[in-house]
Short mmCIF file of C-alpha atoms and ligand atoms in Angstrom, two decimals:
data_model
loop_
_atom_site.label_atom_id
_atom_site.label_comp_id
_atom_site.label_asym_id
_atom_site.label_seq_id
_atom_site.Cartn_x
_atom_site.Cartn_y
_atom_site.Cartn_z
CA MET A 1 -4.00 31.61 0.88
CA MET A 2 -6.63 29.68 2.75
CA ASP A 3 -8.29 30.83 5.91
CA VAL A 4 -5.80 30.10 8.68
CA PRO A 5 -6.29 31.29 12.26
CA LYS A 6 -3.55 33.12 14.19
CA LYS A 7 -3.50 30.71 17.13
CA MET A 8 -3.48 26.92 17.37
CA ARG A 9 -3.57 24.18 19.99
CA ALA A 10 -0.47 22.05 20.38
CA MET A 11 0.86 19.49 22.85
CA LEU A 12 4.11 21.07 23.97
CA LEU A 13 7.23 19.49 25.46
CA SER A 14 8.84 22.13 27.68
CA ALA A 15 11.33 19.86 29.45
CA GLN A 16 12.29 16.21 29.04
CA ARG A 17 10.88 13.63 31.48
CA GLN A 18 7.73 15.74 31.99
CA PRO A 19 4.32 15.18 30.42
CA LEU A 20 3.35 17.22 27.37
CA LYS A 21 1.05 20.15 28.11
CA LEU A 22 -1.77 21.48 25.96
CA ALA A 23 -0.76 25.00 24.88
CA GLU A 24 -2.08 27.79 22.70
CA LEU A 25 0.65 28.91 20.31
CA SER A 26 1.00 31.15 17.27
CA VAL A 27 0.43 29.27 14.03
CA PRO A 28 3.87 28.81 12.37
CA GLN A 29 4.30 30.71 9.11
CA PRO A 30 5.96 29.13 6.06
CA GLY A 31 9.39 30.48 5.15
CA ALA A 32 10.94 30.27 1.68
CA GLY A 33 10.64 26.72 0.36
CA GLN A 34 8.24 25.67 3.12
CA VAL A 35 4.64 24.58 3.05
CA GLN A 36 2.17 25.34 5.81
CA LEU A 37 -0.06 22.40 6.70
CA LYS A 38 -3.32 21.95 8.50
CA VAL A 39 -2.56 18.74 10.38
CA HIS A 40 -5.16 15.95 10.13
CA THR A 41 -3.33 13.15 11.90
CA CYS A 42 0.10 12.54 13.38
CA GLY A 43 1.52 9.14 14.21
CA VAL A 44 3.08 8.48 17.61
CA CYS A 45 6.48 6.82 17.32
CA ARG A 46 8.79 5.17 19.82
CA THR A 47 11.32 7.88 18.97
CA ASP A 48 8.89 10.39 20.50
CA LEU A 49 9.13 8.38 23.72
CA HIS A 50 12.93 8.46 23.53
CA VAL A 51 12.83 12.26 23.19
CA LEU A 52 10.34 12.58 26.05
CA ASP A 53 12.27 10.20 28.32
CA GLY A 54 15.65 11.83 27.65
CA ASP A 55 17.23 8.88 25.79
CA LEU A 56 17.77 11.36 22.93
CA SER A 57 19.43 14.26 24.62
CA GLU A 58 19.44 17.22 22.23
CA PRO A 59 15.90 18.25 21.31
CA LYS A 60 14.96 21.82 20.55
CA LEU A 61 12.99 23.05 23.58
CA PRO A 62 10.22 23.86 23.87
CA LEU A 63 9.31 21.32 21.21
CA ILE A 64 6.27 19.99 19.39
CA LEU A 65 6.83 16.25 18.92
CA GLY A 66 5.60 14.18 16.01
CA HIS A 67 7.19 13.15 12.72
CA GLN A 68 4.46 11.20 10.94
CA ILE A 69 2.33 14.14 9.86
CA VAL A 70 -0.59 13.89 7.45
CA GLY A 71 -1.96 17.29 6.51
CA THR A 72 -3.36 19.54 3.83
CA VAL A 73 -1.29 22.33 2.31
CA VAL A 74 -2.92 25.65 3.32
CA ALA A 75 -0.15 28.12 2.38
CA LEU A 76 2.98 28.08 0.24
CA GLY A 77 6.23 29.86 1.12
CA ALA A 78 8.21 31.62 -1.59
CA GLY A 79 9.42 29.33 -4.34
CA VAL A 80 7.31 26.28 -3.47
CA GLU A 81 6.35 24.50 -6.68
CA ARG A 82 6.17 20.79 -5.76
CA PHE A 83 2.79 20.99 -4.05
CA LYS A 84 -0.41 22.97 -4.46
CA LEU A 85 -2.92 24.43 -2.05
CA GLY A 86 -5.36 21.81 -0.82
CA GLN A 87 -3.06 18.87 -1.57
CA ARG A 88 -2.69 16.19 1.11
CA ILE A 89 0.94 15.38 1.91
CA GLY A 90 3.06 13.62 4.53
CA VAL A 91 5.97 14.90 6.59
CA PRO A 92 8.55 12.37 7.83
CA TRP A 93 11.41 12.39 10.37
CA LEU A 94 14.06 13.67 7.94
CA GLY A 95 13.34 17.40 7.79
CA TYR A 96 16.47 18.87 6.22
CA THR A 97 19.92 17.90 4.93
CA ASP A 98 22.73 20.17 3.74
CA GLY A 99 23.16 18.40 0.38
CA THR A 100 26.89 19.11 0.42
CA CYS A 101 28.55 16.95 3.09
CA PRO A 102 30.40 13.76 2.07
CA TYR A 103 27.42 11.58 3.05
CA CYS A 104 24.88 13.59 1.06
CA GLN A 105 27.22 13.47 -1.93
CA ARG A 106 27.35 9.67 -1.70
CA GLY A 107 23.57 9.34 -1.65
CA LEU A 108 23.53 8.71 2.10
CA GLU A 109 21.57 11.77 3.15
CA ASN A 110 20.24 9.76 6.08
CA LEU A 111 23.74 10.17 7.56
CA CYS A 112 24.06 13.90 6.75
CA ASP A 113 26.48 15.86 8.95
CA HIS A 114 24.04 18.77 9.36
CA PRO A 115 20.56 17.30 9.40
CA GLU A 116 17.33 18.54 10.96
CA PHE A 117 14.67 16.18 12.20
CA THR A 118 10.93 16.78 12.43
CA GLY A 119 9.65 16.62 15.99
CA TYR A 120 13.19 16.73 17.41
CA THR A 121 15.22 19.67 16.11
CA LEU A 122 12.20 21.10 14.23
CA ASP A 123 8.64 21.39 15.51
CA GLY A 124 6.46 18.46 14.51
CA GLY A 125 2.83 17.49 14.21
CA TYR A 126 1.28 17.18 17.67
CA ALA A 127 -0.47 20.44 16.76
CA GLU A 128 -3.21 21.86 14.56
CA TYR A 129 -0.72 23.44 12.10
CA ALA A 130 2.86 22.78 11.05
CA VAL A 131 5.39 23.97 8.49
CA ALA A 132 7.84 21.78 6.57
CA ASP A 133 10.52 22.07 3.89
CA GLN A 134 8.76 21.00 0.68
CA ARG A 135 11.77 18.96 -0.48
CA TYR A 136 11.36 16.42 2.33
CA CYS A 137 7.57 15.99 2.13
CA PHE A 138 5.85 13.19 0.23
CA PRO A 139 2.60 13.01 -1.73
CA LEU A 140 0.48 10.27 -0.12
CA PRO A 141 -1.37 7.44 -1.90
CA ASP A 142 -5.08 8.28 -2.19
CA SER A 143 -6.13 4.82 -1.07
CA TYR A 144 -5.10 5.56 2.52
CA SER A 145 -7.25 7.50 4.99
CA ASP A 146 -5.56 10.17 7.10
CA LEU A 147 -5.46 7.74 10.01
CA ALA A 148 -4.13 4.80 8.02
CA ALA A 149 -1.48 6.88 6.23
CA ALA A 150 0.23 8.28 9.35
CA PRO A 151 2.14 5.13 10.39
CA LEU A 152 3.50 4.72 6.87
CA LEU A 153 5.60 7.85 7.41
CA CYS A 154 8.02 6.47 10.00
CA ALA A 155 7.09 2.95 11.05
CA GLY A 156 6.70 2.25 7.33
CA LEU A 157 9.62 4.24 5.92
CA ILE A 158 12.25 3.37 8.49
CA GLY A 159 10.90 -0.16 8.75
CA TYR A 160 11.34 -0.41 5.00
CA ARG A 161 14.94 0.83 5.13
CA THR A 162 15.65 -1.70 7.90
CA TYR A 163 14.14 -4.45 5.78
CA ARG A 164 16.06 -3.37 2.69
CA LEU A 165 19.39 -3.37 4.54
CA ALA A 166 18.81 -7.00 5.52
CA GLY A 167 19.81 -7.74 1.91
CA GLU A 168 18.33 -8.89 -1.36
CA HIS A 169 18.57 -12.63 -1.02
CA VAL A 170 16.60 -13.15 2.15
CA GLU A 171 14.03 -15.95 2.12
CA ARG A 172 13.47 -16.48 5.83
CA LEU A 173 13.12 -13.18 7.70
CA GLY A 174 12.79 -12.81 11.47
CA ILE A 175 11.06 -9.77 12.97
CA TYR A 176 11.74 -9.16 16.66
CA GLY A 177 9.23 -6.70 18.12
CA PHE A 178 5.91 -6.71 16.36
CA GLY A 179 4.62 -3.16 16.79
CA ALA A 180 4.03 -0.33 14.35
CA ALA A 181 7.02 -1.05 12.09
CA GLY A 182 6.87 -4.83 12.43
CA HIS A 183 3.26 -5.18 11.37
CA ILE A 184 3.88 -3.07 8.25
CA ILE A 185 7.09 -4.77 7.17
CA ALA A 186 5.68 -8.26 7.74
CA GLN A 187 3.06 -7.50 5.07
CA VAL A 188 5.65 -6.17 2.62
CA ALA A 189 7.92 -9.17 3.16
CA ALA A 190 5.08 -11.68 2.79
CA TYR A 191 3.97 -9.89 -0.41
CA GLN A 192 7.51 -10.27 -1.75
CA GLY A 193 7.40 -14.00 -1.10
CA LYS A 194 9.49 -14.14 2.08
CA LYS A 195 8.72 -16.41 4.98
CA VAL A 196 8.21 -14.16 8.01
CA TYR A 197 8.99 -15.35 11.52
CA ALA A 198 7.46 -12.94 14.05
CA PHE A 199 8.81 -12.74 17.59
CA THR A 200 6.78 -11.01 20.33
CA ARG A 201 7.13 -10.60 24.07
CA PRO A 202 7.05 -14.14 25.55
CA GLY A 203 3.45 -15.23 26.13
CA ASP A 204 1.89 -12.47 24.02
CA THR A 205 -0.34 -14.85 22.08
CA VAL A 206 -2.63 -12.01 20.98
CA THR A 207 0.16 -10.29 19.03
CA GLN A 208 1.35 -13.67 17.72
CA ALA A 209 -2.13 -14.32 16.31
CA PHE A 210 -2.12 -10.79 14.84
CA ALA A 211 1.20 -11.55 13.13
CA ARG A 212 -0.19 -14.76 11.61
CA ARG A 213 -3.22 -12.89 10.30
CA LEU A 214 -0.86 -10.48 8.54
CA GLY A 215 0.89 -13.31 6.76
CA ALA A 216 3.61 -14.45 9.16
CA TYR A 217 4.66 -18.05 8.47
CA TRP A 218 5.51 -18.59 12.14
CA ALA A 219 4.99 -16.55 15.31
CA GLY A 220 6.30 -17.11 18.81
CA GLY A 221 7.95 -15.53 21.81
CA SER A 222 11.39 -13.92 21.62
CA ASP A 223 12.56 -16.56 24.10
CA GLU A 224 11.96 -19.25 21.47
CA LEU A 225 14.18 -20.34 18.60
CA PRO A 226 12.40 -20.43 15.24
CA PRO A 227 11.81 -23.83 13.59
CA ASP A 228 14.23 -22.88 10.76
CA GLU A 229 17.46 -20.92 10.61
CA LEU A 230 16.84 -17.35 9.44
CA ASP A 231 18.64 -15.55 6.62
CA ALA A 232 18.18 -12.21 8.36
CA ALA A 233 16.44 -10.67 11.35
CA LEU A 234 15.12 -7.17 12.02
CA VAL A 235 15.17 -6.00 15.62
CA LEU A 236 12.40 -3.42 15.98
CA ALA A 237 12.15 -3.31 19.78
CA PRO A 238 14.56 -1.10 21.79
CA VAL A 239 16.04 -4.07 23.63
CA GLY A 240 19.77 -4.66 23.09
CA ALA A 241 19.61 -8.27 24.30
CA LEU A 242 17.42 -9.07 21.29
CA MET A 243 20.42 -8.42 19.01
CA VAL A 244 22.15 -11.40 20.61
CA THR A 245 18.95 -13.46 20.60
CA ALA A 246 18.57 -12.76 16.88
CA LEU A 247 22.22 -13.61 16.16
CA LYS A 248 21.55 -17.08 17.61
CA ALA A 249 18.67 -17.52 15.15
CA VAL A 250 20.43 -16.51 11.92
CA ALA A 251 22.27 -18.85 9.58
CA LYS A 252 25.85 -18.43 8.29
CA GLY A 253 26.23 -15.05 6.62
CA GLY A 254 23.01 -13.87 8.25
CA VAL A 255 22.37 -10.22 9.01
CA VAL A 256 20.77 -8.74 12.12
CA VAL A 257 19.57 -5.16 11.61
CA SER A 258 18.45 -2.83 14.37
CA GLY A 259 15.77 -0.39 13.21
CA GLY A 260 15.61 1.81 16.29
CA ILE A 261 17.29 5.11 17.12
CA HIS A 262 17.97 4.05 20.69
CA MET A 263 18.40 0.69 22.35
CA THR A 264 19.44 -0.64 25.75
CA ASP A 265 23.03 -1.93 25.91
CA ILE A 266 23.84 -5.02 23.90
CA PRO A 267 25.19 -7.65 26.31
CA ALA A 268 28.56 -9.30 25.69
CA PHE A 269 28.30 -12.50 23.69
CA PRO A 270 30.68 -15.26 22.60
CA TYR A 271 32.44 -14.69 19.30
CA HIS A 272 31.14 -17.91 17.80
CA LEU A 273 27.67 -16.29 17.52
CA LEU A 274 29.14 -13.75 15.08
CA TRP A 275 31.54 -16.16 13.40
CA GLU A 276 30.84 -17.42 9.88
CA GLU A 277 30.28 -13.93 8.54
CA ARG A 278 27.21 -13.05 10.49
CA VAL A 279 26.69 -9.30 10.62
CA ILE A 280 25.05 -6.92 13.07
CA ARG A 281 24.24 -3.43 11.91
CA SER A 282 22.01 -0.44 12.58
CA VAL A 283 19.79 1.77 10.48
CA ALA A 284 19.75 5.53 10.89
CA ASN A 285 16.98 7.79 9.63
CA LEU A 286 15.76 7.59 6.03
CA THR A 287 16.54 8.94 2.60
CA ARG A 288 13.93 10.53 0.38
CA GLN A 289 14.45 7.63 -2.01
CA ASP A 290 13.41 5.18 0.73
CA GLY A 291 10.24 7.20 1.12
CA GLU A 292 9.42 7.30 -2.55
CA GLU A 293 10.04 3.56 -2.99
CA PHE A 294 8.04 2.56 0.05
CA LEU A 295 5.07 4.85 -0.63
CA ALA A 296 4.86 3.45 -4.17
CA LEU A 297 5.04 -0.13 -2.88
CA ALA A 298 2.61 0.14 0.07
CA PRO A 299 -0.62 0.51 -1.96
CA LYS A 300 0.37 -2.42 -4.20
CA VAL A 301 0.73 -4.90 -1.31
CA PRO A 302 -1.60 -3.32 -0.09
CA VAL A 303 -0.16 -2.63 3.35
CA LYS A 304 -2.98 -2.32 5.88
CA THR A 305 -2.06 -0.35 8.97
CA GLU A 306 -3.60 -1.25 12.31
CA VAL A 307 -4.23 2.04 14.08
CA THR A 308 -5.44 3.13 17.51
CA PRO A 309 -6.67 6.75 17.36
CA TYR A 310 -6.25 9.24 20.21
CA ARG A 311 -7.30 12.88 20.49
CA LEU A 312 -4.53 15.49 20.36
CA GLU A 313 -5.03 16.31 24.05
CA ASP A 314 -4.60 12.60 24.89
CA ALA A 315 -1.06 12.47 23.48
CA ASN A 316 0.36 11.59 26.91
CA LEU A 317 -2.00 8.61 27.12
CA ALA A 318 -0.94 7.45 23.65
CA LEU A 319 2.73 7.67 24.69
CA ASP A 320 2.04 5.74 27.91
CA ASP A 321 0.21 2.99 26.01
CA LEU A 322 3.13 2.72 23.59
CA ARG A 323 5.60 2.53 26.47
CA SER A 324 3.67 -0.25 28.20
CA GLY A 325 3.33 -2.28 24.98
CA LYS A 326 -0.48 -2.23 25.10
CA LEU A 327 -0.88 -1.46 21.42
CA ASP A 328 -1.18 -3.78 18.46
CA GLY A 329 -0.07 -1.66 15.52
CA ALA A 330 0.32 2.10 15.75
CA ALA A 331 -0.99 4.98 17.85
CA VAL A 332 -2.15 8.00 15.84
CA LEU A 333 -3.36 11.41 17.04
CA THR A 334 -6.41 12.82 15.25
CA ILE A 335 -6.35 16.57 15.14
ZN1 LIG B 1 9.62 7.51 14.12
ZN1 LIG B 2 24.74 16.29 4.30
#
């Protein structure tokens, strides 16, 4: 046991569509199979905005948001053997699966019938301490600072799953929405020899230049067609119309993958855009295998995360900046 206080500060969501409030809460205690963490940093994800804004309608309340937690293990619940005291680990969105439903049995635990999610149905990391089921935590590569590691845990992991579901034989990859996930996956794709075409809000030349610095072959506005037909496109902004825009940019057999948990309605479109075996699909959550693969790959690239730090008590400001699209890269709370 390390020295852990009884009380902690947390940014608490009491009701949706209201700002988070700084609160003093009891430090959560680890149950069987859980680790207790002193939180160092926690990434701010667009999903947090969807929970706050009510687009995702079934959070636990009151709730501590945050599912990209970097922390040090300060206590072990009964039976924990994967991690030791003092070890730095990461906690992602997937917080629990039943292991027995038909999806879990098929290796699709991301689609589990009885899942729990960190910072949605379980308390997350906008707080000084957190607990997590050891089975869903990841050791983190040493080469990343606490700040730089946080965005790997959702933007990186779910971005990676989105990228992987675009298929193996992709040479020309479009990325619509160049935020936290986009800037990470662009680096992975460039490292793997793909040509990356980055699409930003029209006129956002700053983010387009950022994309080129990270290895994008071409960057432009989402109102533009790329100079070449794409083999696949990832849609990483919560804008349904971009699914149709991306369909227009992909070649025969091309795949358009949505990486987000929520999106505005996809407008009707003529069948010929889908014809010739084009595919649109979504990605839900992550599997632990996605996490292990991505966290092994990231330091080899090496993926560099662009991070804007905020203090815990400024979580509302971080969420507002994310909503307004002011950020290049990822917002991270330092705790
Ligand atoms: Zn997320
Ligand atoms: Zn299951």
